[in-house]
CSV table of C-alpha atoms in Angstrom, one decimal:
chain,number,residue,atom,x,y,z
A,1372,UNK,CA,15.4,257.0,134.6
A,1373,UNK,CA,14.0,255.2,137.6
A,1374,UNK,CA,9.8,256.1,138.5
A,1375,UNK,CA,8.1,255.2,141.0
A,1376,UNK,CA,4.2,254.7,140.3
A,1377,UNK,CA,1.6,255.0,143.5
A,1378,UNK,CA,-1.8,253.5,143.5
A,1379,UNK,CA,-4.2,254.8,144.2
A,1380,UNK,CA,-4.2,258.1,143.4
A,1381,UNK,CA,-6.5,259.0,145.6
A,1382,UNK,CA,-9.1,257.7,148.2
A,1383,UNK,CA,-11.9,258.5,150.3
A,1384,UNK,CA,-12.2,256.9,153.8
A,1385,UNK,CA,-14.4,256.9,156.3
A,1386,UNK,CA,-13.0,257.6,160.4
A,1387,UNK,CA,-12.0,254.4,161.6
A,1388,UNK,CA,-11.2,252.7,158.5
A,1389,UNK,CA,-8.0,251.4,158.0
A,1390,UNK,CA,-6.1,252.2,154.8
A,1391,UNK,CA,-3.3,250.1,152.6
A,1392,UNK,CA,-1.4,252.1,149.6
A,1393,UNK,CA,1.4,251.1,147.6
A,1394,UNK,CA,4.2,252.1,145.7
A,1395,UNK,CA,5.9,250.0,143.0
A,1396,UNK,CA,8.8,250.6,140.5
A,1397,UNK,CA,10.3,248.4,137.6
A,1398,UNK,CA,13.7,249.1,139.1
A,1399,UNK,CA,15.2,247.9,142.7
A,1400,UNK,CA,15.7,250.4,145.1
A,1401,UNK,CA,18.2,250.3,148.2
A,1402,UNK,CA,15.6,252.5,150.5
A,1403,UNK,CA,12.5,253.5,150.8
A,1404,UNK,CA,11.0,256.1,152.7
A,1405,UNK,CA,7.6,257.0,153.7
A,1406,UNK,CA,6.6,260.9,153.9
A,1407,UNK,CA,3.5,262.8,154.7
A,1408,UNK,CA,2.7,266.0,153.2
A,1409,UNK,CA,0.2,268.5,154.2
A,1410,UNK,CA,-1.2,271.8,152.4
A,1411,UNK,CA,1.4,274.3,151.8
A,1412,UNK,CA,4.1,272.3,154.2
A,1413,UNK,CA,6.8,270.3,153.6
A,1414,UNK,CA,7.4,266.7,153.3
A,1415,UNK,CA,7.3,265.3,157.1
A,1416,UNK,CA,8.9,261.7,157.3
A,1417,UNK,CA,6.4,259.2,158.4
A,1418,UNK,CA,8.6,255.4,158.0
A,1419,UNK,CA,12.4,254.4,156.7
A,1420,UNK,CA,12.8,250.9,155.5
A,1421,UNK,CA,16.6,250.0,154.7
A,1422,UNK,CA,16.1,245.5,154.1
A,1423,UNK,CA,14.2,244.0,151.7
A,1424,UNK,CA,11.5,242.2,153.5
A,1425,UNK,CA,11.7,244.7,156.4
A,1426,UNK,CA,8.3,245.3,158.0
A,1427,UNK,CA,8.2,248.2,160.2
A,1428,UNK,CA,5.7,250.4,162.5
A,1429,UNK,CA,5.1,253.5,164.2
A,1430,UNK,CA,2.1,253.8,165.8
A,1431,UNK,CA,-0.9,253.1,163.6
A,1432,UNK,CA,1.4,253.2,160.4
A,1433,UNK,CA,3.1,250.0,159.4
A,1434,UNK,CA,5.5,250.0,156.0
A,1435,UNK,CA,7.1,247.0,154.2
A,1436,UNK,CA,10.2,246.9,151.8
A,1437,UNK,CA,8.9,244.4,149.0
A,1438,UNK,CA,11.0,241.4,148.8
A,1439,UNK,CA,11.8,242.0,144.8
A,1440,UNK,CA,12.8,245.9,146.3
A,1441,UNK,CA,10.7,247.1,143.5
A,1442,UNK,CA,7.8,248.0,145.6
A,1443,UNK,CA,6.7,248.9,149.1
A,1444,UNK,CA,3.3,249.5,151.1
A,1445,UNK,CA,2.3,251.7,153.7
A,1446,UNK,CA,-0.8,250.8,156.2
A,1447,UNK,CA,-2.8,253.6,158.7
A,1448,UNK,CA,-5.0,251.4,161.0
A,1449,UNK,CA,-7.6,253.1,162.4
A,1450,UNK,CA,-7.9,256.4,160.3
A,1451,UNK,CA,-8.5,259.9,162.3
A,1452,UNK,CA,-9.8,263.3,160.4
A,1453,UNK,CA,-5.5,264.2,160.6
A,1454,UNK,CA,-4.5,261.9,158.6
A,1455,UNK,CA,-5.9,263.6,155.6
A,1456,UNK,CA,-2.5,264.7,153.5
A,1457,UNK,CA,-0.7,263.1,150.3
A,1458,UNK,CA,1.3,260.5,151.2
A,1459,UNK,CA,4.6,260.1,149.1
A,1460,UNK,CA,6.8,257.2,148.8
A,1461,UNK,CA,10.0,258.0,147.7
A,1462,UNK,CA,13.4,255.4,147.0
A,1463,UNK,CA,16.7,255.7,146.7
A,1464,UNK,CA,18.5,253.6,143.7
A,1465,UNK,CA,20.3,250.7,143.6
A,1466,UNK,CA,23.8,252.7,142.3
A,1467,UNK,CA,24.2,254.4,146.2
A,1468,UNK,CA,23.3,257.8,144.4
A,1469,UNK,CA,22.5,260.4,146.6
A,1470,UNK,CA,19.0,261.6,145.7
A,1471,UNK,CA,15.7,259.9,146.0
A,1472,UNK,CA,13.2,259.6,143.5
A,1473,UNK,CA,9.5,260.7,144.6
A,1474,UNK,CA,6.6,258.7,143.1
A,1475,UNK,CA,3.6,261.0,142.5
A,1476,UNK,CA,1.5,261.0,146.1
A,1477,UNK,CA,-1.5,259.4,146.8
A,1478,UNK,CA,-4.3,261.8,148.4
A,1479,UNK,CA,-6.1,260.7,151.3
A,1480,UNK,CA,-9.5,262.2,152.8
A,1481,UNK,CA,-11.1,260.8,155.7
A,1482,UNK,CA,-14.8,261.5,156.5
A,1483,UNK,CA,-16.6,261.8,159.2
B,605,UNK,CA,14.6,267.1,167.9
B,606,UNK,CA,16.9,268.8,165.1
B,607,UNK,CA,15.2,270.3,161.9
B,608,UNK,CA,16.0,271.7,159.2
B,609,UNK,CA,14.8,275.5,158.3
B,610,UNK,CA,14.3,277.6,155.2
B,611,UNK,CA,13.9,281.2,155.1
B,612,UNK,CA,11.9,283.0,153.7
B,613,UNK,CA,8.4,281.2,153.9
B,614,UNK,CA,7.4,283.3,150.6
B,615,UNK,CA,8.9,285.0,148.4
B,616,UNK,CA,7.6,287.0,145.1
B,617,UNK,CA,9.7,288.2,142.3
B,618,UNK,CA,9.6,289.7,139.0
B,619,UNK,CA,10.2,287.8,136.6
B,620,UNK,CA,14.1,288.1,135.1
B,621,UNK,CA,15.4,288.5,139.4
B,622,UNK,CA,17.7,286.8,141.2
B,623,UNK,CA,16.3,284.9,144.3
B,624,UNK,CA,18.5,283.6,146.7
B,625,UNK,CA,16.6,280.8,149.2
B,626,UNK,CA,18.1,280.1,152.2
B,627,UNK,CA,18.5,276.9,154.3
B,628,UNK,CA,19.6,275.9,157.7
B,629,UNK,CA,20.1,272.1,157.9
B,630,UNK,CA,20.4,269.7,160.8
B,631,UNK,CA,24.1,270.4,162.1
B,632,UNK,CA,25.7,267.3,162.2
B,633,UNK,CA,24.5,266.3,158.5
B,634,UNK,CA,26.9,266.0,156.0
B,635,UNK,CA,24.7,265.7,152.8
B,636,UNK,CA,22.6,268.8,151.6
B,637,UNK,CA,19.5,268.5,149.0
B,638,UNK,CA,17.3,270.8,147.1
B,639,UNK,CA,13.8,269.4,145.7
B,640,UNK,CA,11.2,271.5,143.7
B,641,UNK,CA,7.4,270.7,143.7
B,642,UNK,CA,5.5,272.6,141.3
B,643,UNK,CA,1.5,272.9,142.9
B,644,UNK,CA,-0.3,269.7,142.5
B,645,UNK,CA,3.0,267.6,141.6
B,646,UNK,CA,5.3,265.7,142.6
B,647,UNK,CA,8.4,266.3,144.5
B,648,UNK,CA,11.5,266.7,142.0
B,649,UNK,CA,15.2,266.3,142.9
B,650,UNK,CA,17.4,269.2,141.7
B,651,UNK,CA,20.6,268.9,143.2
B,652,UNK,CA,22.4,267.2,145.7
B,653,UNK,CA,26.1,268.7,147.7
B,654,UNK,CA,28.6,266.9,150.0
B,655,UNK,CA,32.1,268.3,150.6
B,656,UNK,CA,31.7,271.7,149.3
B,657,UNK,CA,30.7,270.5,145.9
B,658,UNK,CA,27.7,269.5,143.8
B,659,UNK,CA,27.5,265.2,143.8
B,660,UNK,CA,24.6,265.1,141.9
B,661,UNK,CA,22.0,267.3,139.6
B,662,UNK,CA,18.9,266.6,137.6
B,663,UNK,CA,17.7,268.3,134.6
B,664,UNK,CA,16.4,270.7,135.9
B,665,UNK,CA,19.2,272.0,137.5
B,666,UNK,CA,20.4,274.4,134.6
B,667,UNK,CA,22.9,277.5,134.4
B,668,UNK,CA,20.0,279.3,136.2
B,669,UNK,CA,20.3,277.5,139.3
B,670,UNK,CA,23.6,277.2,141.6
B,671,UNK,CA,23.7,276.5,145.2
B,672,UNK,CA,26.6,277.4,147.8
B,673,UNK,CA,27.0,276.7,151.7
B,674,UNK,CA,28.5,280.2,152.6
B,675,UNK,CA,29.3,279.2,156.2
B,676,UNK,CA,29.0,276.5,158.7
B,677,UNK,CA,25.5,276.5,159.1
B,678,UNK,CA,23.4,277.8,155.5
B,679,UNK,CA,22.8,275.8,152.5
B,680,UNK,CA,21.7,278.3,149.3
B,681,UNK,CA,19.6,278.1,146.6
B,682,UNK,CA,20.5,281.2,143.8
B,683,UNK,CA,17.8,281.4,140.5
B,684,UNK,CA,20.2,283.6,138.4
B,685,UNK,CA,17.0,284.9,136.5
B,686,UNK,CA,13.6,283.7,137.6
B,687,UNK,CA,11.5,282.6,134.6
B,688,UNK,CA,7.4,282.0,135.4
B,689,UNK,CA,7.8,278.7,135.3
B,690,UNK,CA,9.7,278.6,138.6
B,691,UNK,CA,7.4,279.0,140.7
B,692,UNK,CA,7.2,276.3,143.2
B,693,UNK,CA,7.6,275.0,146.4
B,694,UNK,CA,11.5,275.3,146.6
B,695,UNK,CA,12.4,272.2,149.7
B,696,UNK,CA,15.6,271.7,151.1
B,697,UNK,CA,16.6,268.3,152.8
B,698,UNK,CA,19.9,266.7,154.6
B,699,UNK,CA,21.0,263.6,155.6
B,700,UNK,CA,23.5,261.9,157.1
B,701,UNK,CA,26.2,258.9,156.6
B,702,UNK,CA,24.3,255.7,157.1
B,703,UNK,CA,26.7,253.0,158.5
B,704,UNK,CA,25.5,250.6,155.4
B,705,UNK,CA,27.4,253.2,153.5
B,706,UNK,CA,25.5,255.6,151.1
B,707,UNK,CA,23.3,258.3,152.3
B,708,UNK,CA,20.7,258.6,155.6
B,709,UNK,CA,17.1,259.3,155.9
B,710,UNK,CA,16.7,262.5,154.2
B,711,UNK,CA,15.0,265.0,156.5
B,712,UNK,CA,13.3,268.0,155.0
B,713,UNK,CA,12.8,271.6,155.8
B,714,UNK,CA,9.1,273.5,155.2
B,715,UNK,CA,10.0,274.8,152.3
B,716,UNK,CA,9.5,278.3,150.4
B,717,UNK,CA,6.9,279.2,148.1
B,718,UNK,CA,8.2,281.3,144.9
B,719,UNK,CA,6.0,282.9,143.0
B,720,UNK,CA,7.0,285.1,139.8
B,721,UNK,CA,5.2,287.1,138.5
């Protein structure tokens, strides 16, 4: 079935730095979607992307749709301590199915 | 803004129970989800329902599970007989009708933590 891989795992950052992750896939996707998790809370949704090549923001988060639709990156600018949370990317396959597919989550801590 | 809710927050079973988790998604939505997410995982799709029937289910999804909207307004999760290994984070999502055809943004609720013990 269809997986989606995200890199890195995990990664520590200081305050202020800004921070790129990715999410890729060996199979196209129609959408992708963009979700924050914190501890103990459910998935909040962060950024939708519905085009390939579709680059979208909101406020110091920016996402792109990968051209191929195999892949898609999500940007913080400026990282603050509440950004800390695992990040998941999750897409929705090419047959108009119903259900997304969640890649693993990459961790983010921000220091001081 | 609209959410969706699940009740209850926690719950904690004995092992071999039926559990019943309740959801309460965003009223206009049409499309009804329930993920799993066992600690330190990923989020796992179990089943999917539009138009008073299941559209979609994973693996997972076995004769233990079944889900029901009982009224207007609640979306259910029953475990028939929880085993230890369902305890999770138990999420349920909706969606809408996108206008490129397909399914919406899904939109999840906080989710309930089973535990069995």
């Amino acid at each position: 079935g269809q997986q989606l891989n995200q890199s890195p795992q995990s990664m520590f950052i200081q305050e202020g730095e800004d921070v790129s992750m990715n999410c890729t896939s060996s199979s196209i996707f129609n959408t992708w979607l963009w979700y924050k998790q914190d501890p103990g809370e459910g998935p909040v949704l962060l950024i939708a992307l519905y085009k390939a090549g579709e680059l979208t923001s909101n406020g110091r988060l920016t996402a792109q749709f990968g051209i191929t639709r195999k892949d898609s990156f999500l940007n913080i600018s400026a990282s603050i301590p509440s950004d800390v949370g695992i990040y998941f990317c999750a897409g929705q396959p090419d047959n108009y199915g119903q259900n997304f597919v969640f890649g693993p989550g990459t961790r983010l801590s921000v220091l001081p | 803004e609209p959410e969706v809710t699940q009740t209850p927050s926690h719950q904690v079973t004995q092992m071999g129970q039926e559990v019943i988790l309740r959801c309460v998604p965003i009223s206009n939505h049409l499309y009804f989800y329930w993920y799993r997410q066992i600690l330190g995982q990923k989020v796992e799709f179990l089943v999917s329902f539009y138009n008073n029937e299941i559209s979609e289910k994973s693996e997972i999804f076995d004769d233990q599970f079944s889900v029901e909207r009982p009224d207007g307004s609640n979306f259910t999760l029953k475990i028939r007989s929880t085993k230890l290994e369902d305890s999770a984070m138990y999420f349920c999502a909706s969606s809408g009708v996108s206008g490129r055809g397909g399914t919406d943004t899904q939109y999840f609720g906080p989710g309930t933590r089973l535990t069995v013990l």
